[in-house]
Amino acid sequence: MRYMTTKREDFGLVSNDSKLYAIGGYNGQITNSVEAYDIKTNTWKLVSSMNLLRYKFDAVLANNHIYVCGGYNGEILKSCEYYSDISNKWYFTKPMTIERDSLALVSHDGLIYAMGGYNENGYLNSMEMFDTTTVHWTFKANMTSTRGNFGSASFMGKIYI
């Protein structure tokens, strides 16, 4: 595999079909650039940049779109946006209820769960769910402890952190 065209840390990484997307992050400055690796051609190319600069966010695939939520760009963000591979454009969607960086996102059946993270109140244990069909956020049960910078996955109908 070839190298990405841009060095980056604290970025999002999502796969969709035969492509791998490296999103935003930090490369000496906060970036909104996005590049896609095509496994068929073994090449990286820049695609449309996110609307906002952001790092310390998370990204997931839901309903064939890439969603990014939260993060940091000089302030802690609650904004969310999604990418359409078909149009090669980013669109804003309804923001989370509270600001979060260093959060985790999980996608399951068209629903996106935003968990934990950090904001001006410290590390968080709260979780909210975004329904991509109704475009509505709802708070769900809190995690048993506060967390930031952690991994998560959906497996057999349950969320693991």
PDB file of C-alpha atoms in Angstrom:
ATOM      1  CA  MET A   1       0.000   0.000   0.000  1.00  0.00           C
ATOM      2  CA  ARG A   2       1.219   3.465  -0.812  1.00  0.00           C
ATOM      3  CA  TYR A   3       1.485   6.216   1.777  1.00  0.00           C
ATOM      4  CA  MET A   4      -1.118   8.910   2.347  1.00  0.00           C
ATOM      5  CA  THR A   5      -0.317  12.206   0.666  1.00  0.00           C
ATOM      6  CA  THR A   6      -0.645  14.109   3.973  1.00  0.00           C
ATOM      7  CA  LYS A   7       0.927  13.274   7.321  1.00  0.00           C
ATOM      8  CA  ARG A   8      -1.745  13.407  10.032  1.00  0.00           C
ATOM      9  CA  GLU A   9      -2.536  12.377  13.605  1.00  0.00           C
ATOM     10  CA  ASP A  10      -5.788  12.330  15.607  1.00  0.00           C
ATOM     11  CA  PHE A  11      -7.704  11.763  12.375  1.00  0.00           C
ATOM     12  CA  GLY A  12     -10.727   9.667  11.402  1.00  0.00           C
ATOM     13  CA  LEU A  13     -10.394   6.476   9.367  1.00  0.00           C
ATOM     14  CA  VAL A  14     -13.419   4.869   7.703  1.00  0.00           C
ATOM     15  CA  SER A  15     -13.845   2.263   4.977  1.00  0.00           C
ATOM     16  CA  ASN A  16     -16.618   2.306   2.399  1.00  0.00           C
ATOM     17  CA  ASP A  17     -16.789  -0.250  -0.425  1.00  0.00           C
ATOM     18  CA  SER A  18     -13.267  -0.566  -1.839  1.00  0.00           C
ATOM     19  CA  LYS A  19     -12.013   2.734  -0.396  1.00  0.00           C
ATOM     20  CA  LEU A  20     -10.398   3.821   2.839  1.00  0.00           C
ATOM     21  CA  TYR A  21     -10.861   7.456   3.918  1.00  0.00           C
ATOM     22  CA  ALA A  22      -8.369   9.395   6.082  1.00  0.00           C
ATOM     23  CA  ILE A  23     -10.246  12.397   7.443  1.00  0.00           C
ATOM     24  CA  GLY A  24      -9.075  15.625   9.069  1.00  0.00           C
ATOM     25  CA  GLY A  25      -6.647  15.492  11.979  1.00  0.00           C
ATOM     26  CA  TYR A  26      -3.516  17.387  12.817  1.00  0.00           C
ATOM     27  CA  ASN A  27      -0.367  17.785  10.689  1.00  0.00           C
ATOM     28  CA  GLY A  28       1.293  20.743  12.407  1.00  0.00           C
ATOM     29  CA  GLN A  29      -2.032  22.504  12.131  1.00  0.00           C
ATOM     30  CA  ILE A  30      -5.639  21.365  12.305  1.00  0.00           C
ATOM     31  CA  THR A  31      -6.852  20.196   8.906  1.00  0.00           C
ATOM     32  CA  ASN A  32     -10.125  19.433   7.161  1.00  0.00           C
ATOM     33  CA  SER A  33      -8.526  17.609   4.238  1.00  0.00           C
ATOM     34  CA  VAL A  34      -9.718  14.150   3.280  1.00  0.00           C
ATOM     35  CA  GLU A  35      -8.024  11.581   1.126  1.00  0.00           C
ATOM     36  CA  ALA A  36      -9.235   8.243  -0.166  1.00  0.00           C
ATOM     37  CA  TYR A  37      -7.224   5.095  -0.780  1.00  0.00           C
ATOM     38  CA  ASP A  38      -8.588   2.984  -3.615  1.00  0.00           C
ATOM     39  CA  ILE A  39      -7.672  -0.660  -3.130  1.00  0.00           C
ATOM     40  CA  LYS A  40      -8.331  -1.430  -6.815  1.00  0.00           C
ATOM     41  CA  THR A  41      -5.786   1.110  -8.100  1.00  0.00           C
ATOM     42  CA  ASN A  42      -3.493   1.140  -5.022  1.00  0.00           C
ATOM     43  CA  THR A  43      -3.567   4.950  -4.992  1.00  0.00           C
ATOM     44  CA  TRP A  44      -4.411   7.788  -2.610  1.00  0.00           C
ATOM     45  CA  LYS A  45      -6.172  10.903  -3.865  1.00  0.00           C
ATOM     46  CA  LEU A  46      -7.561  14.004  -2.226  1.00  0.00           C
ATOM     47  CA  VAL A  47     -11.354  14.234  -2.174  1.00  0.00           C
ATOM     48  CA  SER A  48     -13.602  17.050  -0.988  1.00  0.00           C
ATOM     49  CA  SER A  49     -12.533  18.581   2.355  1.00  0.00           C
ATOM     50  CA  MET A  50     -14.842  18.706   5.376  1.00  0.00           C
ATOM     51  CA  ASN A  51     -16.657  21.981   6.009  1.00  0.00           C
ATOM     52  CA  LEU A  52     -14.801  22.496   9.320  1.00  0.00           C
ATOM     53  CA  LEU A  53     -11.246  22.009  10.476  1.00  0.00           C
ATOM     54  CA  ARG A  54     -11.304  19.297  13.154  1.00  0.00           C
ATOM     55  CA  TYR A  55      -9.274  16.728  15.045  1.00  0.00           C
ATOM     56  CA  LYS A  56      -9.931  14.627  18.164  1.00  0.00           C
ATOM     57  CA  PHE A  57     -13.292  13.664  16.603  1.00  0.00           C
ATOM     58  CA  ASP A  58     -14.618  10.289  15.528  1.00  0.00           C
ATOM     59  CA  ALA A  59     -16.027   9.016  12.245  1.00  0.00           C
ATOM     60  CA  VAL A  60     -18.358   6.178  11.251  1.00  0.00           C
ATOM     61  CA  LEU A  61     -20.129   4.809   8.216  1.00  0.00           C
ATOM     62  CA  ALA A  62     -23.944   4.863   8.387  1.00  0.00           C
ATOM     63  CA  ASN A  63     -26.384   4.420   5.507  1.00  0.00           C
ATOM     64  CA  ASN A  64     -23.541   4.592   2.987  1.00  0.00           C
ATOM     65  CA  HIS A  65     -22.395   8.020   4.210  1.00  0.00           C
ATOM     66  CA  ILE A  66     -19.376   8.894   6.329  1.00  0.00           C
ATOM     67  CA  TYR A  67     -20.362  10.850   9.450  1.00  0.00           C
ATOM     68  CA  VAL A  68     -17.978  12.883  11.613  1.00  0.00           C
ATOM     69  CA  CYS A  69     -19.021  14.436  14.926  1.00  0.00           C
ATOM     70  CA  GLY A  70     -17.395  16.570  17.560  1.00  0.00           C
ATOM     71  CA  GLY A  71     -13.714  17.208  17.853  1.00  0.00           C
ATOM     72  CA  TYR A  72     -11.639  20.284  18.394  1.00  0.00           C
ATOM     73  CA  ASN A  73     -10.593  23.216  16.153  1.00  0.00           C
ATOM     74  CA  GLY A  74      -9.699  25.871  18.726  1.00  0.00           C
ATOM     75  CA  GLU A  75     -12.973  25.148  20.489  1.00  0.00           C
ATOM     76  CA  ILE A  76     -14.733  21.921  21.414  1.00  0.00           C
ATOM     77  CA  LEU A  77     -17.295  21.081  18.753  1.00  0.00           C
ATOM     78  CA  LYS A  78     -20.780  19.578  18.776  1.00  0.00           C
ATOM     79  CA  SER A  79     -21.231  19.887  15.017  1.00  0.00           C
ATOM     80  CA  CYS A  80     -21.677  16.884  12.726  1.00  0.00           C
ATOM     81  CA  GLU A  81     -21.294  16.543   9.000  1.00  0.00           C
ATOM     82  CA  TYR A  82     -21.509  13.695   6.516  1.00  0.00           C
ATOM     83  CA  TYR A  83     -19.816  12.850   3.227  1.00  0.00           C
ATOM     84  CA  SER A  84     -21.450  11.487   0.103  1.00  0.00           C
ATOM     85  CA  ASP A  85     -19.061   9.561  -2.116  1.00  0.00           C
ATOM     86  CA  ILE A  86     -21.498   9.980  -5.005  1.00  0.00           C
ATOM     87  CA  SER A  87     -21.473  13.807  -4.926  1.00  0.00           C
ATOM     88  CA  ASN A  88     -17.977  14.112  -3.373  1.00  0.00           C
ATOM     89  CA  LYS A  89     -19.417  16.723  -0.983  1.00  0.00           C
ATOM     90  CA  TRP A  90     -19.749  17.235   2.775  1.00  0.00           C
ATOM     91  CA  TYR A  91     -23.074  18.323   4.274  1.00  0.00           C
ATOM     92  CA  PHE A  92     -23.846  19.591   7.759  1.00  0.00           C
ATOM     93  CA  THR A  93     -26.464  17.691   9.721  1.00  0.00           C
ATOM     94  CA  LYS A  94     -28.012  18.307  13.128  1.00  0.00           C
ATOM     95  CA  PRO A  95     -25.301  18.836  15.787  1.00  0.00           C
ATOM     96  CA  MET A  96     -24.980  16.724  18.904  1.00  0.00           C
ATOM     97  CA  THR A  97     -26.686  18.025  22.022  1.00  0.00           C
ATOM     98  CA  ILE A  98     -23.392  18.744  23.794  1.00  0.00           C
ATOM     99  CA  GLU A  99     -19.832  19.528  22.727  1.00  0.00           C
ATOM    100  CA  ARG A 100     -17.398  16.600  22.774  1.00  0.00           C
ATOM    101  CA  ASP A 101     -13.849  15.949  21.680  1.00  0.00           C
ATOM    102  CA  SER A 102     -11.990  12.665  22.197  1.00  0.00           C
ATOM    103  CA  LEU A 103     -15.351  10.879  21.868  1.00  0.00           C
ATOM    104  CA  ALA A 104     -16.288   7.551  20.302  1.00  0.00           C
ATOM    105  CA  LEU A 105     -18.919   6.964  17.623  1.00  0.00           C
ATOM    106  CA  VAL A 106     -20.567   3.649  16.802  1.00  0.00           C
ATOM    107  CA  SER A 107     -23.015   2.950  13.991  1.00  0.00           C
ATOM    108  CA  HIS A 108     -25.713   0.273  14.050  1.00  0.00           C
ATOM    109  CA  ASP A 109     -28.815  -0.043  11.820  1.00  0.00           C
ATOM    110  CA  GLY A 110     -28.758   3.597  10.671  1.00  0.00           C
ATOM    111  CA  LEU A 111     -28.289   4.880  14.217  1.00  0.00           C
ATOM    112  CA  ILE A 112     -25.140   6.627  15.425  1.00  0.00           C
ATOM    113  CA  TYR A 113     -24.136   6.582  19.095  1.00  0.00           C
ATOM    114  CA  ALA A 114     -21.851   9.362  20.403  1.00  0.00           C
ATOM    115  CA  MET A 115     -20.256   8.397  23.710  1.00  0.00           C
ATOM    116  CA  GLY A 116     -18.023   9.964  26.301  1.00  0.00           C
ATOM    117  CA  GLY A 117     -15.347  12.409  25.329  1.00  0.00           C
ATOM    118  CA  TYR A 118     -14.245  15.623  26.903  1.00  0.00           C
ATOM    119  CA  ASN A 119     -15.614  19.172  27.210  1.00  0.00           C
ATOM    120  CA  GLU A 120     -15.387  22.164  29.584  1.00  0.00           C
ATOM    121  CA  ASN A 121     -17.002  20.004  32.309  1.00  0.00           C
ATOM    122  CA  GLY A 122     -14.228  17.381  32.080  1.00  0.00           C
ATOM    123  CA  TYR A 123     -14.477  13.793  30.851  1.00  0.00           C
ATOM    124  CA  LEU A 124     -17.999  12.578  30.076  1.00  0.00           C
ATOM    125  CA  ASN A 125     -19.995   9.398  30.622  1.00  0.00           C
ATOM    126  CA  SER A 126     -23.041  10.507  28.627  1.00  0.00           C
ATOM    127  CA  MET A 127     -24.267   8.897  25.417  1.00  0.00           C
ATOM    128  CA  GLU A 128     -26.595  10.257  22.773  1.00  0.00           C
ATOM    129  CA  MET A 129     -28.055   8.545  19.717  1.00  0.00           C
ATOM    130  CA  PHE A 130     -28.579  10.093  16.275  1.00  0.00           C
ATOM    131  CA  ASP A 131     -31.255   8.677  13.996  1.00  0.00           C
ATOM    132  CA  THR A 132     -30.077   9.373  10.445  1.00  0.00           C
ATOM    133  CA  THR A 133     -33.646   8.989   9.134  1.00  0.00           C
ATOM    134  CA  THR A 134     -35.424  11.396  11.483  1.00  0.00           C
ATOM    135  CA  VAL A 135     -32.292  13.567  11.949  1.00  0.00           C
ATOM    136  CA  HIS A 136     -32.868  13.655  15.704  1.00  0.00           C
ATOM    137  CA  TRP A 137     -30.559  13.210  18.730  1.00  0.00           C
ATOM    138  CA  THR A 138     -31.800  11.432  21.882  1.00  0.00           C
ATOM    139  CA  PHE A 139     -29.896  10.886  25.138  1.00  0.00           C
ATOM    140  CA  LYS A 140     -29.446   7.240  26.117  1.00  0.00           C
ATOM    141  CA  ALA A 141     -28.215   5.521  29.277  1.00  0.00           C
ATOM    142  CA  ASN A 142     -24.920   6.865  30.606  1.00  0.00           C
ATOM    143  CA  MET A 143     -21.795   4.730  30.608  1.00  0.00           C
ATOM    144  CA  THR A 144     -20.729   3.475  34.036  1.00  0.00           C
ATOM    145  CA  SER A 145     -17.670   5.743  34.050  1.00  0.00           C
ATOM    146  CA  THR A 146     -16.269   8.782  32.263  1.00  0.00           C
ATOM    147  CA  ARG A 147     -14.059   8.143  29.246  1.00  0.00           C
ATOM    148  CA  GLY A 148     -12.098   9.920  26.548  1.00  0.00           C
ATOM    149  CA  ASN A 149      -9.789   8.689  23.765  1.00  0.00           C
ATOM    150  CA  PHE A 150     -11.190   5.153  23.792  1.00  0.00           C
ATOM    151  CA  GLY A 151     -12.165   2.504  21.280  1.00  0.00           C
ATOM    152  CA  SER A 152     -15.661   1.230  20.641  1.00  0.00           C
ATOM    153  CA  ALA A 153     -17.514  -1.249  18.436  1.00  0.00           C
ATOM    154  CA  SER A 154     -20.972  -2.568  17.756  1.00  0.00           C
ATOM    155  CA  PHE A 155     -21.150  -6.370  17.862  1.00  0.00           C
ATOM    156  CA  MET A 156     -24.222  -8.598  17.838  1.00  0.00           C
ATOM    157  CA  GLY A 157     -26.567  -5.737  18.769  1.00  0.00           C
ATOM    158  CA  LYS A 158     -24.454  -4.435  21.660  1.00  0.00           C
ATOM    159  CA  ILE A 159     -21.993  -1.572  22.023  1.00  0.00           C
ATOM    160  CA  TYR A 160     -18.577  -2.435  23.460  1.00  0.00           C
ATOM    161  CA  ILE A 161     -16.124   0.141  24.786  1.00  0.00           C
TER     162      ILE A 161
END
